């Protein structure tokens, strides 16, 4: 865990959360273009990314501004991620397990797509 966590103002949270959602979208769009996967990636309300897979299962990633968290809903369940990084080293950790957002999202998306997908902060 990063011991130099940068405290985020509301504006700082909005900025890093938006960068995170964009990174998720770009990573999955790149995976879509490299494979023959049928992914449907869409934005809803500005702070929600819906990822629909060929089998019509969905992963929803959204920001929770009052809590300064990112929430993920997948077939496997719901997960909450709290900021634990710096602007130079972004890091979101699961509030229960300490798992990192991008590695867990890669795992969850790979399970639902039935192929290996990598989601990363760009």
Tab-separated table of C-alpha atoms in Angstrom:
chain	number	residue	atom	x	y	z
A	1	UNK	CA	0.000	0.000	0.000
A	2	UNK	CA	1.181	3.504	-0.807
A	3	UNK	CA	2.080	5.331	2.410
A	4	UNK	CA	2.070	8.710	0.636
A	5	UNK	CA	-1.639	8.836	-0.152
A	6	UNK	CA	-2.675	12.193	-1.555
A	7	UNK	CA	-5.853	13.485	0.031
A	8	UNK	CA	-8.292	14.477	-2.672
A	9	UNK	CA	-10.468	17.560	-2.661
A	10	UNK	CA	-13.879	17.153	-4.288
A	11	UNK	CA	-12.464	18.625	-7.505
A	12	UNK	CA	-9.431	16.333	-7.261
A	13	UNK	CA	-11.679	13.302	-6.832
A	14	UNK	CA	-13.777	14.253	-9.862
A	15	UNK	CA	-10.628	14.676	-11.964
A	16	UNK	CA	-8.927	11.390	-10.999
A	17	UNK	CA	-12.222	9.455	-11.093
A	18	UNK	CA	-12.880	10.745	-14.623
A	19	UNK	CA	-9.354	9.748	-15.705
A	20	UNK	CA	-9.980	6.308	-14.207
A	21	UNK	CA	-13.261	5.831	-16.089
A	22	UNK	CA	-11.633	6.979	-19.334
A	23	UNK	CA	-8.755	4.520	-18.796
A	24	UNK	CA	-11.261	1.695	-18.296
A	25	UNK	CA	-13.105	2.640	-21.490
A	26	UNK	CA	-9.916	2.943	-23.556
A	27	UNK	CA	-8.455	-0.341	-22.247
A	28	UNK	CA	-11.598	-2.261	-23.096
A	29	UNK	CA	-12.031	-0.574	-26.480
A	30	UNK	CA	-8.443	-1.568	-27.338
A	31	UNK	CA	-9.180	-5.149	-26.266
A	32	UNK	CA	-12.335	-5.083	-28.387
A	33	UNK	CA	-10.333	-4.001	-31.449
A	34	UNK	CA	-7.630	-6.665	-30.912
A	35	UNK	CA	-10.095	-9.528	-30.583
A	36	UNK	CA	-13.387	-10.547	-32.084
A	37	UNK	CA	-15.195	-9.902	-28.822
A	38	UNK	CA	-18.590	-8.297	-28.961
A	39	UNK	CA	-18.311	-5.706	-26.178
A	40	UNK	CA	-20.673	-2.790	-25.801
A	41	UNK	CA	-19.102	-0.013	-23.722
A	42	UNK	CA	-21.269	2.980	-22.921
A	43	UNK	CA	-21.369	5.996	-20.597
A	44	UNK	CA	-24.480	6.768	-18.649
A	45	UNK	CA	-25.033	9.982	-16.728
A	46	UNK	CA	-21.371	10.944	-17.003
A	47	UNK	CA	-20.177	8.909	-14.033
A	48	UNK	CA	-21.245	5.378	-15.029
A	49	UNK	CA	-19.530	3.011	-17.472
A	50	UNK	CA	-21.579	0.006	-18.602
A	51	UNK	CA	-19.708	-2.903	-20.153
A	52	UNK	CA	-21.963	-5.462	-21.817
A	53	UNK	CA	-20.522	-8.781	-22.959
A	54	UNK	CA	-21.624	-11.200	-25.698
A	55	UNK	CA	-23.665	-13.238	-23.227
A	56	UNK	CA	-25.503	-10.005	-22.239
A	57	UNK	CA	-23.905	-9.982	-18.792
A	58	UNK	CA	-22.850	-6.526	-17.622
A	59	UNK	CA	-20.191	-4.906	-15.471
A	60	UNK	CA	-21.100	-1.465	-14.162
A	61	UNK	CA	-18.379	0.902	-12.938
A	62	UNK	CA	-19.475	4.135	-11.310
A	63	UNK	CA	-18.142	6.894	-9.129
A	64	UNK	CA	-19.610	7.634	-5.717
A	65	UNK	CA	-18.620	11.243	-5.144
A	66	UNK	CA	-19.889	11.675	-1.549
A	67	UNK	CA	-17.743	8.701	-0.457
A	68	UNK	CA	-14.919	9.370	-2.933
A	69	UNK	CA	-15.135	5.754	-4.085
A	70	UNK	CA	-15.458	3.823	-7.313
A	71	UNK	CA	-17.990	1.016	-7.246
A	72	UNK	CA	-17.993	-2.042	-9.486
A	73	UNK	CA	-20.954	-4.377	-9.975
A	74	UNK	CA	-20.250	-7.662	-11.776
A	75	UNK	CA	-21.654	-11.201	-11.935
A	76	UNK	CA	-19.408	-12.071	-8.999
A	77	UNK	CA	-20.769	-9.285	-6.795
A	78	UNK	CA	-20.315	-5.666	-5.802
A	79	UNK	CA	-17.016	-4.025	-4.892
A	80	UNK	CA	-16.039	-0.626	-3.476
A	81	UNK	CA	-12.645	0.964	-4.152
A	82	UNK	CA	-11.134	3.815	-2.135
A	83	UNK	CA	-8.370	6.137	-3.321
A	84	UNK	CA	-4.974	5.061	-1.949
A	85	UNK	CA	-2.540	6.618	-4.401
A	86	UNK	CA	-0.936	9.769	-5.668
A	87	UNK	CA	-1.511	11.627	-8.899
A	88	UNK	CA	1.777	10.164	-10.170
A	89	UNK	CA	0.908	6.647	-8.964
A	90	UNK	CA	-2.881	6.231	-9.100
A	91	UNK	CA	-4.179	3.464	-6.870
A	92	UNK	CA	-7.697	2.375	-5.939
A	93	UNK	CA	-8.015	-0.408	-3.345
A	94	UNK	CA	-10.995	-2.582	-2.437
A	95	UNK	CA	-12.346	-1.464	0.930
A	96	UNK	CA	-12.744	-5.077	2.133
A	97	UNK	CA	-9.913	-7.057	0.541
A	98	UNK	CA	-7.309	-4.454	-0.408
A	99	UNK	CA	-7.315	-5.736	-4.007
A	100	UNK	CA	-6.340	-3.206	-6.697
A	101	UNK	CA	-9.110	-1.896	-8.992
A	102	UNK	CA	-7.495	-2.472	-12.391
A	103	UNK	CA	-6.260	-5.994	-11.649
A	104	UNK	CA	-9.653	-6.960	-10.230
A	105	UNK	CA	-11.515	-5.376	-13.127
A	106	UNK	CA	-9.232	-7.284	-15.522
A	107	UNK	CA	-10.076	-10.515	-13.688
A	108	UNK	CA	-13.824	-9.827	-13.603
A	109	UNK	CA	-13.986	-8.737	-17.260
A	110	UNK	CA	-11.931	-11.774	-18.324
A	111	UNK	CA	-14.337	-14.075	-16.475
A	112	UNK	CA	-17.375	-12.541	-18.118
A	113	UNK	CA	-15.773	-12.329	-21.582
A	114	UNK	CA	-14.376	-15.862	-21.271
A	115	UNK	CA	-11.027	-14.599	-22.564
A	116	UNK	CA	-8.114	-12.663	-21.093
A	117	UNK	CA	-8.645	-8.905	-20.964
A	118	UNK	CA	-6.336	-6.324	-19.432
A	119	UNK	CA	-7.703	-3.140	-17.929
A	120	UNK	CA	-5.033	-0.602	-16.990
A	121	UNK	CA	-4.547	3.016	-16.037
A	122	UNK	CA	-3.237	4.816	-19.093
